[in-house]
């Protein structure tokens, strides 16, 4: 896929969601309904398909611990960079800034795009990489975004983690290891439903952008340099580390893509849930998500080109 072609696809799909929301073809609350639908059906279907669509390879299975190890290493580096950057952010914006630098939109944006650009094997690596990411995504949110006097039980954290995409990973692993042949019709349906993830995920981003009031973003000038750190500096650091370690090129491409994705779309919702009185943090988090989502129209094709040249 050429960089130009990818850029056009991103713009069109995001524009469909944006225009649909602006002309009221997509009603109030549609983004929440679409989020639930994506998490419940298309994304699990895409994950399952990414496993059984890949021929079983012991060598590939052995790479899973390596990918998980890379997830731990790169996330540790991301945490270090985020907390260093947080020193230069004042007030309530500090918490969402740190969280937004570390956690990307890996479900609605990252996974479908990796599948679209690099195929099933890269998606397999991306899904494995996202297992520890997902644990930290839910587990660290109460600590990083919550009020200092508010505690969230371990039971609630585990409940959030055990969602449809996680169950689909387990199903996919069973199908991958056993190499069970599903009926052709079933396989085609799963593939078709999974293919809905990328366009619907990008349309969802368009809906979020349409509902945002851009005038308030100038109140948080730190967002602009934080966006540059998130989508340019951090991915470059991660790519450099993996190149120095001699990691397989396809793994480098897949994992680097996680770090150049927009900030996690759930950031404002988490700010609301864990510290509902901190309106400024929630507002800044929303702007950070929107800005990085818009920038990805340019950044993602650029990183696709860089990764092709570097790997």
Short mmCIF file of C-alpha atoms in Angstrom, two decimals:
data_model
loop_
_atom_site.label_atom_id
_atom_site.label_comp_id
_atom_site.label_asym_id
_atom_site.label_seq_id
_atom_site.Cartn_x
_atom_site.Cartn_y
_atom_site.Cartn_z
CA UNK A 1 0.00 0.00 0.00
CA UNK A 2 1.50 3.36 -1.01
CA UNK A 3 1.78 6.23 1.48
CA UNK A 4 -0.50 8.37 -0.71
CA UNK A 5 -3.13 5.61 -0.91
CA UNK A 6 -3.05 5.13 2.87
CA UNK A 7 -3.41 8.87 3.47
CA UNK A 8 -6.44 9.07 1.19
CA UNK A 9 -8.11 6.09 2.91
CA UNK A 10 -7.58 7.60 6.38
CA UNK A 11 -8.95 10.97 5.28
CA UNK A 12 -12.02 9.45 3.59
CA UNK A 13 -13.00 7.13 6.44
CA UNK A 14 -12.48 9.79 9.12
CA UNK A 15 -14.36 12.33 6.97
CA UNK A 16 -17.33 9.96 6.63
CA UNK A 17 -17.66 9.80 10.42
CA UNK A 18 -17.10 13.55 10.75
CA UNK A 19 -19.65 14.54 8.08
CA UNK A 20 -22.16 11.93 9.23
CA UNK A 21 -22.06 13.38 12.73
CA UNK A 22 -22.19 17.00 11.57
CA UNK A 23 -25.29 16.45 9.39
CA UNK A 24 -26.93 14.48 12.22
CA UNK A 25 -27.05 11.27 10.17
CA UNK A 26 -25.31 9.75 13.20
CA UNK A 27 -27.39 10.57 16.30
CA UNK A 28 -26.23 11.60 19.77
CA UNK A 29 -24.69 8.67 21.59
CA UNK A 30 -23.78 6.90 18.34
CA UNK A 31 -20.08 6.95 19.24
CA UNK A 32 -20.77 5.06 22.48
CA UNK A 33 -22.93 2.48 20.71
CA UNK A 34 -20.33 2.04 17.97
CA UNK A 35 -17.59 1.61 20.57
CA UNK A 36 -19.53 -1.21 22.25
CA UNK A 37 -20.27 -2.83 18.88
CA UNK A 38 -16.62 -2.71 17.78
CA UNK A 39 -15.41 -4.21 21.06
CA UNK A 40 -18.06 -6.91 21.02
CA UNK A 41 -18.00 -8.16 17.42
CA UNK A 42 -15.71 -6.78 14.64
CA UNK A 43 -12.48 -6.47 16.66
CA UNK A 44 -12.78 -9.95 18.26
CA UNK A 45 -13.53 -11.34 14.78
CA UNK A 46 -10.41 -9.64 13.40
CA UNK A 47 -8.27 -10.99 16.26
CA UNK A 48 -9.54 -14.54 15.79
CA UNK A 49 -9.00 -14.32 12.05
CA UNK A 50 -5.44 -13.07 12.56
CA UNK A 51 -4.67 -16.32 14.40
CA UNK A 52 -6.31 -18.98 12.26
CA UNK A 53 -5.35 -17.24 9.03
CA UNK A 54 -1.67 -17.83 9.87
CA UNK A 55 -0.15 -21.26 9.28
CA UNK A 56 1.14 -22.78 12.53
CA UNK A 57 4.86 -22.31 13.03
CA UNK A 58 6.74 -23.37 16.14
CA UNK A 59 9.31 -20.69 15.37
CA UNK A 60 6.57 -18.06 15.32
CA UNK A 61 5.01 -19.41 18.52
CA UNK A 62 8.41 -19.25 20.22
CA UNK A 63 8.60 -15.55 19.37
CA UNK A 64 5.58 -14.82 21.63
CA UNK A 65 7.71 -14.56 24.82
CA UNK A 66 10.11 -12.32 22.87
CA UNK A 67 7.24 -10.04 21.82
CA UNK A 68 5.89 -9.90 25.38
CA UNK A 69 9.41 -9.12 26.62
CA UNK A 70 9.64 -6.31 24.09
CA UNK A 71 6.27 -5.01 25.31
CA UNK A 72 7.57 -4.84 28.88
CA UNK A 73 10.83 -3.17 27.78
CA UNK A 74 9.25 -0.59 25.46
CA UNK A 75 6.47 0.24 27.91
CA UNK A 76 9.07 0.81 30.63
CA UNK A 77 10.87 3.23 28.32
CA UNK A 78 7.56 4.92 27.45
CA UNK A 79 6.76 5.31 31.16
CA UNK A 80 10.18 6.91 31.74
CA UNK A 81 9.71 9.37 28.84
CA UNK A 82 6.15 10.18 29.91
CA UNK A 83 7.10 10.94 33.50
CA UNK A 84 10.05 13.04 32.33
CA UNK A 85 7.74 15.05 30.04
CA UNK A 86 5.24 15.34 32.87
CA UNK A 87 7.75 17.50 34.76
CA UNK A 88 7.18 20.22 32.16
CA UNK A 89 3.37 20.09 32.37
CA UNK A 90 1.74 22.07 35.15
CA UNK A 91 -1.53 21.59 36.98
CA UNK A 92 -4.31 19.04 36.36
CA UNK A 93 -3.13 18.43 32.76
CA UNK A 94 -0.10 16.49 34.06
CA UNK A 95 -1.99 13.23 34.66
CA UNK A 96 -3.74 12.87 31.27
CA UNK A 97 -0.52 14.03 29.55
CA UNK A 98 1.48 11.17 31.06
CA UNK A 99 -1.20 8.56 30.45
CA UNK A 100 -1.81 9.77 26.89
CA UNK A 101 1.89 9.54 26.00
CA UNK A 102 2.07 5.90 27.07
CA UNK A 103 -1.21 4.42 25.88
CA UNK A 104 -2.34 4.55 22.26
CA UNK A 105 -5.57 3.76 20.44
CA UNK A 106 -4.42 0.18 19.86
CA UNK A 107 -7.91 -1.35 19.63
CA UNK A 108 -9.91 0.87 17.26
CA UNK A 109 -7.02 2.30 15.25
CA UNK A 110 -3.76 0.42 15.72
CA UNK A 111 -4.89 -3.17 15.29
CA UNK A 112 -7.04 -2.62 12.18
CA UNK A 113 -4.32 -0.54 10.50
CA UNK A 114 -1.57 -3.07 11.21
CA UNK A 115 -3.83 -5.74 9.74
CA UNK A 116 -4.58 -3.55 6.72
CA UNK A 117 -0.96 -2.60 5.99
CA UNK A 118 1.14 -5.57 7.09
CA UNK A 119 -1.27 -8.51 7.12
CA UNK A 120 -2.22 -11.36 9.46
CA UNK A 121 1.26 -12.27 10.75
CA UNK A 122 1.98 -8.69 11.83
CA UNK A 123 -1.46 -8.55 13.47
CA UNK A 124 -0.59 -11.76 15.33
CA UNK A 125 2.51 -10.05 16.80
CA UNK A 126 0.54 -6.88 17.54
CA UNK A 127 -2.15 -8.82 19.42
CA UNK A 128 0.45 -10.63 21.55
CA UNK A 129 2.22 -7.31 22.23
CA UNK A 130 -1.07 -5.76 23.39
CA UNK A 131 -1.68 -8.38 26.11
CA UNK A 132 0.64 -6.72 28.69
CA UNK A 133 -0.33 -3.32 27.26
CA UNK A 134 -3.97 -4.04 28.04
CA UNK A 135 -3.13 -5.11 31.60
CA UNK A 136 -1.32 -1.84 32.25
CA UNK A 137 -3.92 0.15 30.31
CA UNK A 138 -6.65 -0.81 32.77
CA UNK A 139 -4.51 -1.48 35.82
CA UNK A 140 -2.59 1.80 35.85
CA UNK A 141 -5.53 4.08 34.98
CA UNK A 142 -6.88 4.38 38.56
CA UNK A 143 -3.39 5.20 39.85
CA UNK A 144 -2.30 7.56 37.05
CA UNK A 145 -5.61 9.36 36.53
CA UNK A 146 -7.52 8.94 39.79
CA UNK A 147 -7.91 11.31 42.68
CA UNK A 148 -5.37 10.67 45.40
CA UNK A 149 -8.09 9.63 47.85
CA UNK A 150 -9.92 7.29 45.47
CA UNK A 151 -9.11 3.59 45.28
CA UNK A 152 -10.32 1.03 42.73
CA UNK A 153 -10.53 -2.62 43.73
CA UNK A 154 -8.46 -5.29 42.04
CA UNK A 155 -11.74 -7.06 41.18
CA UNK A 156 -12.93 -4.08 39.10
CA UNK A 157 -9.59 -3.91 37.28
CA UNK A 158 -9.70 -7.64 36.44
CA UNK A 159 -13.31 -7.29 35.30
CA UNK A 160 -12.34 -4.50 32.89
CA UNK A 161 -9.43 -6.52 31.54
CA UNK A 162 -11.49 -9.63 30.83
CA UNK A 163 -13.35 -8.22 27.84
CA UNK A 164 -14.28 -9.67 24.44
CA UNK A 165 -10.93 -8.90 22.72
CA UNK A 166 -9.05 -10.78 25.46
CA UNK A 167 -11.33 -13.81 25.20
CA UNK A 168 -10.90 -13.72 21.42
CA UNK A 169 -7.12 -13.95 21.88
CA UNK A 170 -7.58 -17.18 23.85
CA UNK A 171 -9.92 -18.57 21.18
CA UNK A 172 -7.50 -17.51 18.46
CA UNK A 173 -4.54 -19.18 20.18
CA UNK A 174 -6.46 -22.46 20.43
CA UNK A 175 -7.33 -22.30 16.72
CA UNK A 176 -3.74 -21.37 15.86
CA UNK A 177 -2.10 -24.19 17.85
CA UNK A 178 -4.62 -26.89 16.94
CA UNK A 179 -4.97 -25.68 13.32
CA UNK A 180 -8.65 -26.62 13.35
CA UNK A 181 -10.15 -26.14 9.90
CA UNK A 182 -13.28 -24.07 10.18
CA UNK A 183 -15.91 -24.42 7.45
CA UNK A 184 -15.11 -22.07 4.57
CA UNK A 185 -18.36 -20.15 5.03
CA UNK A 186 -17.68 -19.53 8.72
CA UNK A 187 -14.11 -18.48 8.01
CA UNK A 188 -15.23 -16.04 5.31
CA UNK A 189 -17.87 -14.52 7.60
CA UNK A 190 -15.32 -14.03 10.41
CA UNK A 191 -12.90 -12.42 7.96
CA UNK A 192 -15.60 -10.12 6.53
CA UNK A 193 -16.79 -9.02 9.97
CA UNK A 194 -13.20 -8.45 11.09
CA UNK A 195 -12.53 -6.32 8.01
CA UNK A 196 -15.18 -3.90 9.30
CA UNK A 197 -12.87 -2.88 12.18
CA UNK A 198 -10.63 -0.48 10.26
CA UNK A 199 -13.31 1.62 8.51
CA UNK A 200 -15.64 1.69 11.53
CA UNK A 201 -12.77 2.51 13.90
CA UNK A 202 -11.69 5.46 11.74
CA UNK A 203 -15.30 6.63 11.34
CA UNK A 204 -15.57 6.55 15.13
CA UNK A 205 -12.56 8.86 15.31
CA UNK A 206 -14.34 11.17 12.85
CA UNK A 207 -17.37 11.28 15.16
CA UNK A 208 -15.15 12.22 18.11
CA UNK A 209 -13.52 15.01 16.10
CA UNK A 210 -16.92 16.34 15.00
CA UNK A 211 -18.10 16.66 18.60
CA UNK A 212 -14.99 18.55 19.73
CA UNK A 213 -14.86 22.31 20.26
CA UNK A 214 -11.49 23.33 18.88
CA UNK A 215 -11.54 26.84 20.32
CA UNK A 216 -10.57 25.58 23.77
CA UNK A 217 -7.44 23.75 22.67
CA UNK A 218 -5.34 26.94 22.83
CA UNK A 219 -5.80 26.89 26.58
CA UNK A 220 -3.44 23.90 26.66
CA UNK A 221 -0.41 24.82 24.49
CA UNK A 222 1.52 21.87 25.95
CA UNK A 223 -0.70 19.56 23.87
CA UNK A 224 1.15 20.46 20.68
CA UNK A 225 4.64 19.50 21.82
CA UNK A 226 3.26 16.48 23.70
CA UNK A 227 1.67 15.30 20.44
CA UNK A 228 5.06 15.62 18.71
CA UNK A 229 6.72 13.60 21.48
CA UNK A 230 4.04 10.91 21.31
CA UNK A 231 3.86 10.45 17.55
CA UNK A 232 7.46 11.21 16.53
CA UNK A 233 9.96 10.98 19.39
CA UNK A 234 8.67 7.91 21.25
CA UNK A 235 8.18 5.75 18.11
CA UNK A 236 11.67 6.75 16.91
CA UNK A 237 13.17 5.70 20.25
CA UNK A 238 11.33 2.36 20.20
CA UNK A 239 12.29 1.63 16.60
CA UNK A 240 15.93 2.46 17.39
CA UNK A 241 15.97 0.17 20.44
CA UNK A 242 14.51 -2.75 18.48
CA UNK A 243 16.91 -2.21 15.56
CA UNK A 244 19.85 -2.27 17.99
CA UNK A 245 18.52 -5.51 19.49
CA UNK A 246 18.34 -7.08 16.02
CA UNK A 247 14.61 -7.81 16.18
CA UNK A 248 12.82 -9.29 13.15
CA UNK A 249 11.74 -6.46 10.77
CA UNK A 250 8.04 -7.40 10.74
CA UNK A 251 7.94 -7.33 14.56
CA UNK A 252 9.63 -3.91 14.57
CA UNK A 253 7.07 -2.55 12.11
CA UNK A 254 4.12 -3.99 14.03
CA UNK A 255 5.27 -2.83 17.48
CA UNK A 256 6.46 0.62 16.36
CA UNK A 257 2.99 1.20 14.96
CA UNK A 258 1.55 0.99 18.46
CA UNK A 259 3.57 4.00 19.60
CA UNK A 260 2.77 6.26 16.63
CA UNK A 261 -0.98 5.77 17.02
CA UNK A 262 -3.28 8.48 18.47
CA UNK A 263 -3.76 8.71 22.22
CA UNK A 264 -6.16 6.15 23.69
CA UNK A 265 -9.74 7.14 22.92
CA UNK A 266 -10.83 6.10 26.44
CA UNK A 267 -8.58 8.75 28.07
CA UNK A 268 -11.36 11.34 28.68
CA UNK A 269 -13.72 8.60 29.90
CA UNK A 270 -11.10 7.32 32.35
CA UNK A 271 -10.49 10.85 33.61
CA UNK A 272 -14.25 11.18 34.23
CA UNK A 273 -14.48 7.79 35.93
CA UNK A 274 -11.49 8.04 38.27
CA UNK A 275 -11.54 11.76 39.09
CA UNK A 276 -14.87 13.22 37.98
CA UNK A 277 -14.27 16.54 39.75
CA UNK A 278 -11.15 17.26 37.69
CA UNK A 279 -12.90 18.84 34.69
CA UNK A 280 -9.70 20.40 33.35
CA UNK A 281 -7.91 17.04 33.16
CA UNK A 282 -10.84 15.51 31.27
CA UNK A 283 -10.97 18.44 28.85
CA UNK A 284 -7.23 18.35 28.18
CA UNK A 285 -7.40 14.58 27.68
CA UNK A 286 -10.16 14.99 25.12
CA UNK A 287 -8.21 17.58 23.16
CA UNK A 288 -5.10 15.38 23.23
CA UNK A 289 -7.08 12.46 21.75
CA UNK A 290 -8.61 14.64 19.03
CA UNK A 291 -5.34 16.37 18.06
CA UNK A 292 -3.35 13.15 17.80
CA UNK A 293 -6.18 11.52 15.84
CA UNK A 294 -6.16 14.35 13.30
CA UNK A 295 -2.34 14.30 13.07
CA UNK A 296 -2.33 10.55 12.39
CA UNK A 297 -3.66 11.29 8.89
CA UNK A 298 -0.17 12.59 8.12
CA UNK A 299 1.95 10.78 10.72
CA UNK A 300 0.84 7.20 9.98
CA UNK A 301 1.77 7.32 6.26
CA UNK A 302 5.09 8.96 7.16
CA UNK A 303 5.91 6.20 9.64
CA UNK A 304 4.85 3.57 7.13
CA UNK A 305 7.45 5.00 4.72
CA UNK A 306 10.13 5.29 7.43
CA UNK A 307 9.62 1.70 8.57
CA UNK A 308 9.80 0.39 5.01
CA UNK A 309 13.14 2.15 4.53
CA UNK A 310 14.59 1.34 7.98
CA UNK A 311 13.52 -2.30 8.16
#
